XYZ file of C-alpha atoms in Angstrom:
429
model
C 38.382 -192.390 -108.936
C 37.018 -195.324 -110.728
C 36.605 -195.232 -114.242
C 32.852 -194.284 -114.356
C 31.994 -195.420 -117.889
C 33.035 -199.284 -117.051
C 32.025 -199.060 -113.783
C 28.348 -197.680 -114.254
C 27.584 -200.617 -116.713
C 29.584 -203.478 -115.640
C 30.983 -202.780 -112.127
C 34.353 -202.976 -113.490
C 37.013 -199.962 -112.726
C 40.692 -199.217 -112.991
C 42.803 -198.847 -109.751
C 42.731 -195.364 -108.547
C 46.341 -194.546 -109.183
C 46.163 -195.502 -112.885
C 42.550 -193.735 -113.083
C 43.963 -190.704 -111.892
C 46.961 -190.777 -113.856
C 47.561 -187.721 -116.427
C 49.054 -188.775 -119.889
C 52.136 -187.299 -121.197
C 51.240 -183.728 -122.526
C 54.776 -184.001 -124.728
C 53.574 -187.518 -126.183
C 50.069 -186.325 -126.683
C 51.220 -183.225 -129.023
C 53.569 -185.205 -130.284
C 51.420 -187.635 -131.565
C 48.605 -185.773 -132.608
C 51.082 -183.787 -134.912
C 52.162 -187.286 -136.588
C 48.819 -188.146 -137.128
C 48.133 -184.736 -138.775
C 51.463 -185.114 -141.042
C 49.932 -188.598 -141.932
C 46.893 -187.064 -143.093
C 48.680 -184.865 -145.439
C 48.927 -181.621 -143.404
C 51.917 -179.408 -143.565
C 53.044 -179.644 -139.824
C 56.457 -178.857 -138.365
C 57.130 -180.638 -134.993
C 59.178 -179.317 -132.370
C 57.571 -181.276 -129.661
C 59.712 -184.151 -129.363
C 62.842 -184.777 -127.430
C 64.437 -187.005 -129.279
C 67.759 -186.280 -131.548
C 67.102 -186.416 -135.287
C 70.363 -188.094 -135.893
C 71.141 -191.783 -136.398
C 72.738 -194.085 -134.189
C 76.694 -193.887 -134.727
C 77.616 -196.965 -136.667
C 79.931 -198.721 -134.398
C 77.154 -198.634 -132.021
C 74.854 -200.616 -134.351
C 77.775 -202.848 -135.661
C 78.490 -204.059 -132.095
C 74.506 -205.208 -131.541
C 74.581 -206.849 -134.840
C 77.621 -208.725 -133.678
C 76.278 -209.755 -130.627
C 72.713 -210.656 -132.273
C 74.777 -212.976 -134.669
C 76.803 -214.453 -132.232
C 73.722 -215.763 -130.548
C 73.645 -213.291 -127.346
C 70.170 -213.478 -126.984
C 69.666 -215.399 -123.643
C 68.666 -213.906 -120.262
C 71.235 -211.688 -118.971
C 71.936 -210.812 -114.993
C 69.092 -208.206 -113.813
C 71.217 -205.354 -113.494
C 73.370 -205.973 -116.865
C 76.782 -208.331 -117.237
C 79.510 -207.465 -114.983
C 81.839 -206.045 -117.793
C 79.415 -203.500 -119.034
C 78.619 -202.436 -115.092
C 82.214 -201.762 -115.245
C 82.374 -199.722 -117.971
C 80.035 -197.607 -116.986
C 81.814 -197.273 -113.803
C 84.892 -196.249 -115.361
C 83.215 -193.975 -117.445
C 81.301 -192.018 -114.335
C 85.085 -192.059 -112.660
C 86.973 -190.754 -115.190
C 84.518 -188.164 -117.288
C 82.087 -187.184 -114.231
C 84.824 -187.557 -111.427
C 82.489 -189.592 -109.444
C 85.229 -191.509 -106.845
C 84.759 -195.099 -105.268
C 82.275 -196.685 -108.078
C 82.660 -200.317 -109.394
C 80.379 -202.251 -110.943
C 78.416 -203.356 -108.159
C 77.510 -199.804 -107.361
C 76.000 -199.466 -111.116
C 72.596 -200.713 -112.553
C 71.361 -200.878 -115.893
C 67.664 -200.395 -116.788
C 65.098 -200.160 -119.624
C 65.827 -196.331 -119.932
C 66.549 -193.655 -117.962
C 62.865 -193.385 -117.014
C 62.697 -196.717 -115.962
C 65.403 -196.089 -113.743
C 63.872 -193.333 -112.022
C 60.925 -195.117 -111.538
C 62.625 -197.839 -109.767
C 64.922 -195.587 -107.702
C 61.999 -193.908 -106.331
C 60.057 -196.885 -105.686
C 63.263 -197.893 -103.665
C 63.090 -194.523 -101.684
C 60.007 -193.830 -100.834
C 56.875 -194.809 -98.481
C 53.620 -193.690 -98.824
C 52.173 -191.997 -95.807
C 49.781 -194.898 -95.572
C 52.819 -197.092 -95.130
C 53.841 -195.104 -92.072
C 56.647 -193.131 -94.234
C 58.189 -190.390 -92.284
C 60.518 -189.236 -95.117
C 58.719 -189.001 -98.014
C 58.846 -185.365 -99.271
C 60.291 -184.769 -102.883
C 62.023 -181.311 -103.531
C 61.461 -180.835 -107.247
C 62.847 -177.228 -109.038
C 60.327 -176.255 -111.285
C 59.877 -176.217 -114.470
C 60.694 -179.659 -114.490
C 60.097 -182.853 -117.297
C 56.753 -183.845 -117.017
C 57.609 -187.422 -115.675
C 59.165 -186.537 -112.367
C 56.135 -185.806 -110.407
C 53.899 -188.806 -111.432
C 56.556 -190.958 -110.972
C 57.154 -189.728 -107.201
C 53.445 -189.816 -106.402
C 52.898 -193.368 -107.857
C 55.605 -194.224 -105.340
C 53.933 -192.378 -102.642
C 55.778 -189.228 -102.210
C 54.671 -185.872 -101.898
C 56.024 -183.355 -104.228
C 57.264 -180.059 -102.809
C 57.745 -177.537 -105.805
C 60.816 -175.264 -105.785
C 59.788 -172.325 -108.006
C 61.972 -170.724 -110.547
C 61.647 -168.194 -113.076
C 63.315 -167.294 -116.448
C 64.895 -164.077 -115.294
C 67.131 -166.577 -112.799
C 67.516 -168.810 -115.923
C 64.995 -171.558 -114.118
C 67.513 -172.120 -111.465
C 67.089 -172.492 -107.574
C 69.314 -170.680 -105.186
C 71.077 -172.051 -101.948
C 68.950 -170.211 -99.832
C 65.751 -171.224 -101.599
C 66.867 -175.156 -100.980
C 67.706 -174.642 -97.672
C 64.138 -173.139 -96.473
C 63.078 -176.335 -98.344
C 64.709 -178.861 -97.030
C 62.540 -180.634 -93.520
C 63.063 -183.667 -91.534
C 60.429 -185.140 -94.012
C 62.617 -184.429 -97.324
C 63.461 -187.824 -99.035
C 64.530 -186.755 -102.310
C 65.757 -183.530 -103.973
C 65.711 -184.011 -107.752
C 68.134 -182.138 -109.829
C 68.398 -181.901 -113.884
C 71.419 -179.976 -115.354
C 71.074 -179.264 -118.090
C 67.675 -178.974 -118.042
C 64.262 -180.565 -119.960
C 62.236 -178.202 -120.641
C 64.097 -175.429 -119.789
C 67.060 -175.483 -121.810
C 69.541 -174.090 -119.123
C 72.148 -175.427 -116.973
C 73.916 -174.507 -113.714
C 77.490 -173.566 -113.552
C 79.755 -176.104 -111.306
C 80.214 -173.201 -108.520
C 76.066 -173.152 -108.483
C 76.117 -176.807 -107.809
C 78.951 -176.739 -105.154
C 76.828 -174.287 -103.089
C 73.645 -176.184 -103.473
C 75.842 -179.502 -102.583
C 77.081 -177.499 -99.427
C 73.299 -176.972 -98.475
C 72.658 -180.467 -98.777
C 75.687 -181.544 -96.675
C 74.686 -179.378 -93.975
C 71.093 -180.204 -94.103
C 71.593 -183.677 -93.996
C 73.899 -183.471 -91.046
C 71.042 -181.650 -89.079
C 67.636 -181.892 -90.332
C 67.171 -184.603 -92.944
C 69.389 -187.390 -92.631
C 67.810 -189.399 -95.335
C 67.866 -187.257 -98.120
C 68.783 -188.225 -101.485
C 70.300 -186.029 -104.129
C 68.838 -187.447 -107.354
C 70.508 -186.132 -110.172
C 69.292 -186.677 -113.616
C 72.295 -186.018 -116.194
C 70.849 -187.549 -119.302
C 71.697 -184.417 -121.323
C 75.382 -183.910 -119.808
C 77.149 -184.258 -123.370
C 74.967 -181.672 -124.876
C 76.018 -178.440 -123.629
C 77.247 -175.207 -125.574
C 76.651 -172.338 -123.378
C 80.229 -171.917 -122.159
C 79.170 -173.905 -118.979
C 80.905 -176.920 -118.021
C 78.922 -180.016 -116.877
C 79.699 -181.021 -113.287
C 78.189 -184.000 -111.852
C 76.637 -183.338 -108.219
C 78.042 -186.911 -107.538
C 81.509 -185.607 -107.614
C 81.289 -183.503 -104.725
C 82.720 -185.256 -101.843
C 80.544 -183.645 -99.218
C 77.444 -185.437 -100.903
C 78.825 -188.286 -102.841
C 77.653 -191.080 -100.619
C 74.024 -189.999 -100.914
C 73.693 -188.815 -104.639
C 72.513 -191.300 -107.161
C 73.236 -190.274 -110.536
C 70.866 -191.420 -113.686
C 71.939 -190.900 -117.397
C 71.467 -193.575 -120.345
C 72.110 -193.794 -123.920
C 69.517 -191.856 -125.436
C 70.084 -188.261 -125.903
C 74.021 -188.173 -126.418
C 74.539 -191.428 -128.683
C 70.772 -190.607 -130.201
C 69.992 -193.919 -129.149
C 66.229 -193.191 -127.865
C 64.758 -196.253 -129.093
C 67.130 -198.811 -127.675
C 65.962 -197.891 -124.295
C 69.174 -198.067 -122.079
C 69.293 -196.301 -118.645
C 71.771 -196.475 -116.022
C 71.994 -195.495 -112.216
C 75.068 -195.357 -109.971
C 75.404 -194.255 -106.472
C 79.017 -195.044 -104.394
C 79.665 -195.916 -100.760
C 78.482 -198.837 -98.636
C 74.501 -197.529 -99.166
C 75.149 -197.207 -102.660
C 75.957 -201.128 -103.262
C 73.010 -201.967 -101.026
C 70.746 -199.284 -102.931
C 71.666 -200.733 -106.578
C 71.021 -204.077 -105.243
C 67.845 -203.094 -103.802
C 66.797 -201.658 -107.170
C 67.986 -204.972 -109.002
C 65.695 -206.883 -106.514
C 62.621 -204.553 -107.679
C 63.478 -204.613 -111.545
C 64.091 -208.439 -111.154
C 60.317 -208.245 -110.769
C 59.410 -205.991 -113.572
C 61.513 -206.268 -116.710
C 64.900 -208.220 -115.581
C 67.250 -207.302 -117.788
C 67.283 -205.261 -120.883
C 67.660 -206.596 -124.624
C 70.561 -209.172 -124.338
C 72.619 -207.764 -127.322
C 72.572 -204.314 -126.541
C 75.223 -204.508 -123.746
C 78.085 -204.867 -126.304
C 76.567 -201.580 -128.004
C 76.418 -199.671 -124.281
C 80.153 -200.672 -124.077
C 81.254 -199.855 -127.700
C 79.615 -196.725 -127.204
C 81.055 -195.681 -123.711
C 84.444 -196.699 -125.117
C 85.125 -196.605 -129.011
C 86.887 -192.969 -130.033
C 85.005 -192.926 -133.034
C 81.889 -193.082 -131.123
C 82.728 -189.802 -128.858
C 83.895 -188.117 -132.219
C 80.405 -188.253 -133.886
C 78.879 -187.127 -130.434
C 80.982 -184.325 -130.469
C 79.986 -183.733 -134.110
C 75.945 -183.959 -132.818
C 76.785 -181.647 -130.412
C 78.223 -179.031 -132.658
C 75.424 -179.349 -134.831
C 72.978 -178.590 -131.612
C 74.872 -175.620 -130.549
C 74.201 -174.090 -134.024
C 70.946 -174.758 -133.719
C 70.558 -173.031 -130.516
C 72.314 -170.009 -131.720
C 69.924 -169.708 -134.653
C 66.662 -170.480 -132.879
C 67.743 -167.875 -130.161
C 68.530 -165.139 -132.917
C 64.734 -166.020 -134.500
C 62.919 -166.152 -131.292
C 64.492 -162.680 -130.400
C 62.759 -161.090 -133.607
C 59.328 -161.731 -131.749
C 59.457 -158.954 -129.017
C 56.171 -160.683 -127.296
C 58.282 -163.723 -126.451
C 60.933 -164.003 -123.937
C 63.472 -166.754 -123.308
C 66.778 -167.223 -121.549
C 70.001 -168.133 -123.670
C 69.904 -171.941 -124.317
C 73.191 -173.444 -122.636
C 72.060 -177.240 -122.575
C 70.087 -179.790 -123.776
C 68.289 -179.223 -127.363
C 65.188 -176.904 -125.934
C 64.080 -173.414 -125.176
C 61.255 -172.619 -123.221
C 59.807 -169.201 -123.956
C 57.207 -167.369 -122.147
C 54.043 -167.018 -124.197
C 52.191 -165.143 -121.615
C 52.181 -161.904 -123.489
C 49.981 -163.861 -125.676
C 47.023 -164.154 -123.263
C 43.969 -162.533 -124.112
C 44.618 -162.107 -127.779
C 42.524 -163.417 -130.638
C 43.963 -165.503 -133.641
C 42.820 -165.194 -137.072
C 41.153 -168.104 -136.663
C 39.032 -166.655 -134.293
C 40.400 -168.577 -131.158
C 40.845 -166.433 -127.506
C 44.318 -167.477 -125.983
C 43.835 -167.687 -122.194
C 46.832 -170.208 -121.459
C 50.119 -172.120 -123.000
C 47.618 -174.874 -123.841
C 45.295 -172.355 -126.040
C 48.563 -170.918 -127.932
C 49.856 -174.470 -128.700
C 46.582 -175.829 -129.715
C 46.115 -173.046 -132.042
C 49.681 -173.228 -133.350
C 49.045 -176.442 -134.576
C 45.737 -175.755 -135.803
C 46.141 -172.871 -137.606
C 49.721 -172.918 -138.736
C 50.768 -176.360 -138.365
C 53.471 -175.944 -135.690
C 53.609 -178.367 -133.109
C 55.139 -177.104 -129.573
C 54.437 -178.452 -126.268
C 52.471 -176.287 -123.681
C 54.201 -176.165 -120.391
C 51.450 -176.298 -117.711
C 52.595 -180.018 -116.906
C 56.401 -178.748 -116.433
C 55.087 -177.112 -113.149
C 55.936 -173.417 -111.839
C 55.823 -170.362 -114.136
C 55.549 -172.921 -116.958
C 51.818 -172.127 -117.194
C 52.849 -169.225 -119.068
C 55.624 -170.731 -121.353
C 55.817 -173.494 -124.373
C 58.651 -175.646 -124.950
C 60.327 -175.946 -128.251
C 62.427 -179.053 -128.960
C 65.511 -177.831 -131.746
C 66.153 -181.585 -132.509
C 65.457 -180.999 -136.088
C 67.609 -179.556 -139.135
C 68.066 -175.566 -139.639
C 65.419 -175.512 -142.387
C 62.822 -176.436 -140.309
C 63.727 -174.163 -137.467
C 64.185 -171.321 -139.972
C 60.222 -171.818 -141.239
C 58.948 -173.193 -137.932
C 59.561 -170.017 -136.298
C 58.829 -167.715 -139.095
C 55.402 -169.355 -138.512
C 55.372 -168.708 -135.222
C 56.465 -164.999 -135.871
C 53.495 -164.572 -138.471
C 50.915 -166.133 -136.113
C 51.967 -163.545 -133.023
C 51.933 -160.755 -135.483
C 48.372 -161.738 -136.662
C 47.036 -161.651 -133.175
C 44.653 -159.049 -132.361
């Protein structure tokens, strides 16, 4: 679909794939809330997926030193060899992914860029003769997975989950979904938006299904595991990388980055890793595509990445941040429990809760708005009590009845915001 308002008057139009692309609802609500605050309105923002901590000082110092030392020129597209080796060592020792070298690792402009490149390297559209172009996506899921997959020519197949199951798929569900057309299985644990995570045992069961089906039904299936929240866990569940299971290691692409755990969202550093012979070939292909897009990330950021992954003082600060998120998770869980009209699984990872707000549908707000959707609930909350959440429709599946709340903010804000939410709900009629 072209842009009618432009085409009718000038004959100009946008590409169909862009004209039909939906903007991120997360960004939209965050920007709207920020604009209201700028206008002097009392708004509490629970929409952004961004830690409220500053980047640890040793990381900043490393970048400053590199800048002052003149590290300002072009670098290898996927990053300098020593930094890629550092990431490979991290994934080997911390995540248990065997067989990695620097040649199995690529550095991109944030995790989203890594996902974009990876999917474009894996997916063929039907028009291009692609025989295996389905992307299996457990939902609710982060809002960008679907549009990135579709831009790359894939067809998204949703695997629906429920709050009663902590938003997790079962091995039987996965087995039924895999067909000869299955090309990518997207996994994200801990989960954005759900705030829950799979146990190592559950992941092992899913890995067994992938291994069996890849041997019999879908030989081209790749597991794309987004582990950007791996260090933000607090529910007694240990993080486990899918790439550490030997049966599927050589078909598992691990995507991670510095944004969440290290409070480096604005630095834009993501990385990808895949062991085995194909892994090396695949990372090289990612480099070829990236070379036609951005080439390297900002040059003087590379030493900061190395510092973040190797400095024990940074690891201590990351743990301090994790403990803060753990306290906030307990706090917000307790406050939400005081609103019986809402239901929500216990948060165990990342910094989100994803309560079901469906019981509010059909009710009317004090401002006279009748609520018929999660979007209505979130718009009314923002307009009437100054609380910015993210409506769940774009996350897929049962997300249409949910709203995402980010608790990447201080405890006083959480108490105030959840108090306003409770008052809002109690005022419905």
